[in-house]
Tab-separated table of C-alpha atoms and ligand atoms in Angstrom:
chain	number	residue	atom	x	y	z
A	1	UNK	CA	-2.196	-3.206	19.272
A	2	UNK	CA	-0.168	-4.193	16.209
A	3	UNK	CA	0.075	-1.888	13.465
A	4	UNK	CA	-1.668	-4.531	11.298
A	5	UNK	CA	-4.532	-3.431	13.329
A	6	UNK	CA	-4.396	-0.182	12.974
A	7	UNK	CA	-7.464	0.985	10.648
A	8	UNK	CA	-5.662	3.914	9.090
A	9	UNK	CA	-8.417	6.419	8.902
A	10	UNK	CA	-6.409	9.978	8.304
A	11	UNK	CA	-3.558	9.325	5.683
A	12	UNK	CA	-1.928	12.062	3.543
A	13	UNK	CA	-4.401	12.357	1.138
A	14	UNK	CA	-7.208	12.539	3.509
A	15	UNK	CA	-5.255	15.154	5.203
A	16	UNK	CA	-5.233	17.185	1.473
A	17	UNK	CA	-8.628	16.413	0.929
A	18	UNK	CA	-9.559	17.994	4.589
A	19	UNK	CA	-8.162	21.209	3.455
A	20	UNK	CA	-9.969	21.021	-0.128
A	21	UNK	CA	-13.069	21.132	2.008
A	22	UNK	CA	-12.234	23.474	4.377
A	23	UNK	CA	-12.354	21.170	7.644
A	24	UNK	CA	-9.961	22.086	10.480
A	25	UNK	CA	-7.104	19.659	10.865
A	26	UNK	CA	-6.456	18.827	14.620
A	27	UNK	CA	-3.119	17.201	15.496
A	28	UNK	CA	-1.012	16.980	19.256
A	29	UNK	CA	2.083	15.894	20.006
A	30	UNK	CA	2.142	12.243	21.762
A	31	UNK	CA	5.579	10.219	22.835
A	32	UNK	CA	4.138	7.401	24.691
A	33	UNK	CA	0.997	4.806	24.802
A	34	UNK	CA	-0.646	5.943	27.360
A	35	UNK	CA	-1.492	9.251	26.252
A	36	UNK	CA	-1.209	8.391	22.407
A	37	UNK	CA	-4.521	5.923	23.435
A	38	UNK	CA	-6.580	8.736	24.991
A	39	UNK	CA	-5.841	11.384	22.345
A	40	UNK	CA	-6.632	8.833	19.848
A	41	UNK	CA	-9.831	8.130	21.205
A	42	UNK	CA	-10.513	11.945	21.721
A	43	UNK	CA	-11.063	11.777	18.018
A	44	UNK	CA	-7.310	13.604	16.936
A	45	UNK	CA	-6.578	13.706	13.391
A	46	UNK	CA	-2.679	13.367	13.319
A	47	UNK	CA	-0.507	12.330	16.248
A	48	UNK	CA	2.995	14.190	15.896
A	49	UNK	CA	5.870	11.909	17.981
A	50	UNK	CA	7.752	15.500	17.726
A	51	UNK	CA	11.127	16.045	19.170
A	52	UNK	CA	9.762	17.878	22.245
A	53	UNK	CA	10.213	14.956	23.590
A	54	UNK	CA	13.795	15.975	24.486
A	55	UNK	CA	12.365	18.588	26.546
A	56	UNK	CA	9.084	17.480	27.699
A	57	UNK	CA	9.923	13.669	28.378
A	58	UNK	CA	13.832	13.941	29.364
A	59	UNK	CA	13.986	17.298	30.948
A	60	UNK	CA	16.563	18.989	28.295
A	61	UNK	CA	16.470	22.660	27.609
A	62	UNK	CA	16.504	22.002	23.311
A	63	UNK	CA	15.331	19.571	21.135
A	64	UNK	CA	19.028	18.623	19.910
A	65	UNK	CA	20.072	15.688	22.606
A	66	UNK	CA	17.260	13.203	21.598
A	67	UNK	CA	18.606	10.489	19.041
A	68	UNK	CA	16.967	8.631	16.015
A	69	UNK	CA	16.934	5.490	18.792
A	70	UNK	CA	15.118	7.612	21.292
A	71	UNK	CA	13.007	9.056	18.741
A	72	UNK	CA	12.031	5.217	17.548
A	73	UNK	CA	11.491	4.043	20.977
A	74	UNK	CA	8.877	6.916	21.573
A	75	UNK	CA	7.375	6.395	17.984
A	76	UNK	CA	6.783	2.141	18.166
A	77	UNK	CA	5.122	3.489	22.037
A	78	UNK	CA	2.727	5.738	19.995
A	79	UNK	CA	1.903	3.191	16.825
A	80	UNK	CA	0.910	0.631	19.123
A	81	UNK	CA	-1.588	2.578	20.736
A	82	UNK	CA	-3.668	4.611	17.609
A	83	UNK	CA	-6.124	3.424	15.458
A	84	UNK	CA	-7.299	6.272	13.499
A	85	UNK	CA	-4.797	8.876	13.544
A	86	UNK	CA	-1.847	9.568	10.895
A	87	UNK	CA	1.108	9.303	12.836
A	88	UNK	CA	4.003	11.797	12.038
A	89	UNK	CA	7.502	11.715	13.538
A	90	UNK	CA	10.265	14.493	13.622
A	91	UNK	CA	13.642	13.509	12.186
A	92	UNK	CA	15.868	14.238	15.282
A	93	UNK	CA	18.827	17.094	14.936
A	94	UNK	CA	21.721	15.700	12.898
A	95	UNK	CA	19.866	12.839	11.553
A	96	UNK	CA	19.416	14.739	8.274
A	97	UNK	CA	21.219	17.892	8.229
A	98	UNK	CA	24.914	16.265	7.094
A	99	UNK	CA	23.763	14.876	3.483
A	100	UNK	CA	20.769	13.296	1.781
A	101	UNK	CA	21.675	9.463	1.949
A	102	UNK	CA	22.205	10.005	5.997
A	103	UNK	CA	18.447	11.662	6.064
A	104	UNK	CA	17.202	8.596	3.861
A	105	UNK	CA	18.427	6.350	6.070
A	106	UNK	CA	17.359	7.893	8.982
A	107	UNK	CA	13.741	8.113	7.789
A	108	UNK	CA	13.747	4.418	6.514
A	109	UNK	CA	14.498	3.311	10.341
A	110	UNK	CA	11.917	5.777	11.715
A	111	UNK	CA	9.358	4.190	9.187
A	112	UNK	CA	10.839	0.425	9.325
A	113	UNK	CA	11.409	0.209	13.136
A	114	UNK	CA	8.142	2.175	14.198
A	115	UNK	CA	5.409	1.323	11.522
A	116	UNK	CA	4.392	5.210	11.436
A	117	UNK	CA	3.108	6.917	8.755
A	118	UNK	CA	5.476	9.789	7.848
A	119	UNK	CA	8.295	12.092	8.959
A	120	UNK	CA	8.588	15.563	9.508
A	121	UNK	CA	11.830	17.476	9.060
A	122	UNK	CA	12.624	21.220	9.888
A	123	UNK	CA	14.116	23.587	7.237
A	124	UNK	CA	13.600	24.743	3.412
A	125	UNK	CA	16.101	25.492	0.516
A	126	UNK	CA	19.203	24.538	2.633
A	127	UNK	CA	17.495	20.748	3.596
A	128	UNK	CA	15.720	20.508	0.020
A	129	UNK	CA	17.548	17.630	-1.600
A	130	UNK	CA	17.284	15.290	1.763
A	131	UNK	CA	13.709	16.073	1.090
A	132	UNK	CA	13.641	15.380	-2.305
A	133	UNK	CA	15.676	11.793	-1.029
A	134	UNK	CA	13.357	10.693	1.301
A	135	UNK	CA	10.362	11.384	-0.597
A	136	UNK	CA	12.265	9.037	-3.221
A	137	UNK	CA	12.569	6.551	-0.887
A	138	UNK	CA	8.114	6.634	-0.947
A	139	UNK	CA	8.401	8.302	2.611
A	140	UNK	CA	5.615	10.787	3.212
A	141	UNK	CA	7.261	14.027	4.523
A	142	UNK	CA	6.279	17.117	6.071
A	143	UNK	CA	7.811	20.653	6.311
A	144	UNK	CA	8.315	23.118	9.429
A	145	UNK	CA	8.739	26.243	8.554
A	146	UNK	CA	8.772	29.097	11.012
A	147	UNK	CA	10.615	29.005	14.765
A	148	UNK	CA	12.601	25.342	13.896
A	149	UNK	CA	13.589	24.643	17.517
A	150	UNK	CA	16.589	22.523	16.242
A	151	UNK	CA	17.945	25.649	14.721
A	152	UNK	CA	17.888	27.793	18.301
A	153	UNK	CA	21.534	28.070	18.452
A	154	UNK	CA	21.600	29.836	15.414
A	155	UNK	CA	18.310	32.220	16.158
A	156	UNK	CA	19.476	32.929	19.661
A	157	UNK	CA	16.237	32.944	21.398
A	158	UNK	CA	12.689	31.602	20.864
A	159	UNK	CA	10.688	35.028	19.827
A	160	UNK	CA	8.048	35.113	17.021
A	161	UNK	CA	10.018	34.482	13.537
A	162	UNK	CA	9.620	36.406	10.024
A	163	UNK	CA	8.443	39.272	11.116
A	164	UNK	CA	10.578	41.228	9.010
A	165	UNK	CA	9.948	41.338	5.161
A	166	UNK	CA	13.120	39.279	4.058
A	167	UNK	CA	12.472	36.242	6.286
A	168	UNK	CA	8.721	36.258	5.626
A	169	UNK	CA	9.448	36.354	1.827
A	170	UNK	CA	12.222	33.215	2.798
A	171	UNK	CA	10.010	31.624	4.501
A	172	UNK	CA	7.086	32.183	1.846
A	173	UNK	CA	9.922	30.888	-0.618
A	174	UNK	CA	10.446	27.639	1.187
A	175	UNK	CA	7.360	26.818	1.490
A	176	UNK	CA	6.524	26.781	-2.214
A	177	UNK	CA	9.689	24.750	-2.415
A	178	UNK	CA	8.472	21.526	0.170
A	179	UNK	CA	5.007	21.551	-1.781
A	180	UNK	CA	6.918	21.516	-4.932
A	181	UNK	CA	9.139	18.540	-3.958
A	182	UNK	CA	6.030	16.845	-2.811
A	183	UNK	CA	6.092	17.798	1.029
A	184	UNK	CA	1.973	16.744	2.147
A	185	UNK	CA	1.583	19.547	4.757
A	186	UNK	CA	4.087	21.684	6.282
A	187	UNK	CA	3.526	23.039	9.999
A	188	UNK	CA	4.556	26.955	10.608
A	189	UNK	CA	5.590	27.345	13.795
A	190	UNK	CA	5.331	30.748	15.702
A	191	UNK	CA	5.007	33.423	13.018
A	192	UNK	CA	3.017	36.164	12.495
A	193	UNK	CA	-0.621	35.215	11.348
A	194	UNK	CA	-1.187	37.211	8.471
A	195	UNK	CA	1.635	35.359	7.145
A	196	UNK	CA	0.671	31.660	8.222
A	197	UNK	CA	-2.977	33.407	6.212
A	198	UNK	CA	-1.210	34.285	3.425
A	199	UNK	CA	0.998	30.658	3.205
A	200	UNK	CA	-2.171	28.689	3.937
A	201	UNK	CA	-4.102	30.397	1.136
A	202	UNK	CA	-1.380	30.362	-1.540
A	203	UNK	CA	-0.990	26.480	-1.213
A	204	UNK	CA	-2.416	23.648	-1.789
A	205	UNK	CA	-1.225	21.526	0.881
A	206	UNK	CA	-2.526	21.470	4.373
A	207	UNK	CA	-0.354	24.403	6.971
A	208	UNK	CA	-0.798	23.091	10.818
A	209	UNK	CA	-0.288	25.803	12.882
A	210	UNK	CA	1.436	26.351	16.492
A	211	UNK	CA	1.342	30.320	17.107
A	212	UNK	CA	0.520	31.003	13.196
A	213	UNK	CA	-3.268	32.169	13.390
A	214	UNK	CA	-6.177	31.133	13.064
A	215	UNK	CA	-6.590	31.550	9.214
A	216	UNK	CA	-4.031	28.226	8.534
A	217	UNK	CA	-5.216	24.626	8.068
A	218	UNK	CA	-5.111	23.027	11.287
A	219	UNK	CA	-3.780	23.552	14.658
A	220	UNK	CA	-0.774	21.627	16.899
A	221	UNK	CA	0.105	21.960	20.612
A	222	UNK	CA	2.396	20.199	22.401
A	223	UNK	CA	0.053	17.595	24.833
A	224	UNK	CA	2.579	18.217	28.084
A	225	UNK	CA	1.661	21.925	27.480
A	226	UNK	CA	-1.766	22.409	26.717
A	227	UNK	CA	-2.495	19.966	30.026
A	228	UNK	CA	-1.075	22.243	32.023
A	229	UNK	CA	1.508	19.829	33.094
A	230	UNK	CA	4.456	22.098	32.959
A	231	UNK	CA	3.408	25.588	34.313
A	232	UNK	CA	6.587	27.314	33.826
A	233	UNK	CA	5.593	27.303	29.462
A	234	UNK	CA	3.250	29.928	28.673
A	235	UNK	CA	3.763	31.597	24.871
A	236	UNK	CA	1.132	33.588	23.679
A	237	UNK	CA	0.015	30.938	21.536
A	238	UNK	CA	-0.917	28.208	24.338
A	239	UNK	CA	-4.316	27.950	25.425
A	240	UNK	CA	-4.337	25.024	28.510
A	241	UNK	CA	-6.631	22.662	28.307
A	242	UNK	CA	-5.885	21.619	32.262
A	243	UNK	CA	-3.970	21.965	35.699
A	244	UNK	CA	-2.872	18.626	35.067
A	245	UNK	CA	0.310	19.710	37.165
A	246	UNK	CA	-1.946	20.605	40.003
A	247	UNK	CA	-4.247	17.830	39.686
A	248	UNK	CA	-1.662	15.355	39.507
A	249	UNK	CA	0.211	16.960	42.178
A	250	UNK	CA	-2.904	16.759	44.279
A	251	UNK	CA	-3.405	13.229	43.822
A	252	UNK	CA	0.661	12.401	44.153
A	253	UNK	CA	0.391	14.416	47.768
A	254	UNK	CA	-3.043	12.069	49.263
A	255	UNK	CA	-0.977	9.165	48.140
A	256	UNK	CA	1.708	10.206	50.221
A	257	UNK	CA	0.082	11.084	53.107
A	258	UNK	CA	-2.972	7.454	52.963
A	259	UNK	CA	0.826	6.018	52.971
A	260	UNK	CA	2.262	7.860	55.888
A	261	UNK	CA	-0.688	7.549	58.185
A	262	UNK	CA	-1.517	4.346	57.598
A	263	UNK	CA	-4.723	4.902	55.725
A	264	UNK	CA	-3.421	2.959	52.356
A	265	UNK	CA	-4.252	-0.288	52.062
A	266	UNK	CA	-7.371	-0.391	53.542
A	267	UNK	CA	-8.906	-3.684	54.511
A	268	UNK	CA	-10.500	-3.324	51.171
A	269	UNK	CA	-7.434	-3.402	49.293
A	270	UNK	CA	-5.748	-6.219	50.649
A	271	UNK	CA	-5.755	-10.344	50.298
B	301	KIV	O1	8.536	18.662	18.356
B	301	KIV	C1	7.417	19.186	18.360
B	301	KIV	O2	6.610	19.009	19.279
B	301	KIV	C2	7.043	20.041	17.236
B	301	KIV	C3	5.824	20.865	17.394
B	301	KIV	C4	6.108	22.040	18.245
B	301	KIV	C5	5.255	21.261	16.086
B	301	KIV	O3	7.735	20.071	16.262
């Protein structure tokens, strides 16, 4: 499908207005057509081409090898496929951090090359003017806030974030900040929930949670995870949806054997 065809149901203001009325904001990740078609017609409201793809799709432990290419390849996959969903995409690690006028450019080829809808960038105060840059540029962008995977070399590990007062009152800080600059939603990403309440309820644009609560604006997950596809992942804050690994294992292992004893192709399935 071409993005001209796309009818562009959920933007950014619907989004906004969803949270004015107090309706639940549903949003998964999605890095290929495929699965971007069947979440779409599952009735999602936001498709986020997030940078898990380094570690779901390619098999790397972080989220800092995939490139602004890779992250364009998956997002075009993705735009082609959805009809009603907003479609979000991360900026990839190092496509932003160095200055302002690298981030703008980097989110003018996401939006150029890939048709999607917005970008989504990790950080606060310290990534605030390639915010203010790309939002400029007429770019749509949203925050993370939280547990920002790109940033796991300098947290060390992967455990809940802002527990303690000084990082929650950071983190409270930032957030103000991206809704000042104009940020449409920001997504909070493993905190405690009385905090993700507390964020959610002191602004006005929508927070998408992933292990914030249930008192935020809307949820995220991960597709890979919440299919059960990798079995090995299981936070707190995942509640699987499938045994796709087992299923798919199941099928991949009948295959194997119709093959091996001669049972595939039948007569049936041959010319
Ligand atoms: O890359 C990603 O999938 C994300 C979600 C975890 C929010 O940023």
């Amino acid at each position: 499908m071409s993005s001209e065809g796309r009818s562009k149901v959920i933007t950014t203001q619907r989004l906004i207005e969803m949270k004015q009325h107090g309706e639940k904001i549903a949003m998964l990740t999605a890095y290929d057509y495929t699965m971007a078609r069947i979440i779409d017609d599952a009735g999602i409201d936001a498709v986020l081409v997030g940078d898990s793809a380094a570690n779901v799709m390619a098999g790397h432990e972080s989220t800092l090898p995939i490139t602004l290419d890779q992250m364009i390849y998956h997002a075009q996959s993705v735009v082609r496929a959805v009809k009603n969903p907003i479609v979000i995409v991360d900026l990839p690690f190092g496509s932003y951090q160095g200055n302002s006028k690298e981030a703008v450019y980097s989110a003018i080829r996401i939006m150029k090359e890939s048709e999607a809808d917005a970008v989504k960038i990790e950080g606060g105060k310290e990534i605030i003017e390639s915010v203010n840059r790309i939002l400029s540029a007429g770019i749509p962008v949203m925050g993370h806030l939280g547990l920002t995977p790109q940033s796991i070399h300098k947290f060390g590990t992967y455990s809940v974030r802002a527990k303690e007062e000084a990082e929650a009152q950071k983190l409270i800080e930032d957030a103000h900040l991206l809704e000042e600059a104009g940020c449409f939603g920001i997504v909070l990403e493993k905190i405690p929930a009385k905090l993700g309440a507390q964020v959610a309820q002191e602004l006005k644009i929508p927070i998408i949670g992933i292990g914030a609560g249930n008192s935020v604006d809307g949820q995220v997950l991960v597709s890979h995870d919440m299919l059960g596809l990798n079995n090995e992942f299981s936070p707190r804050f995942l509640r699987r949806y499938g045994n796709m690994y087992e299923n798919m294992k199941e099928a991949f292992s009948r295959y194997v054997n119709d093959v091996k004893n001669g049972d595939f192709p039948s007569d049936k399935e041959q010319y």
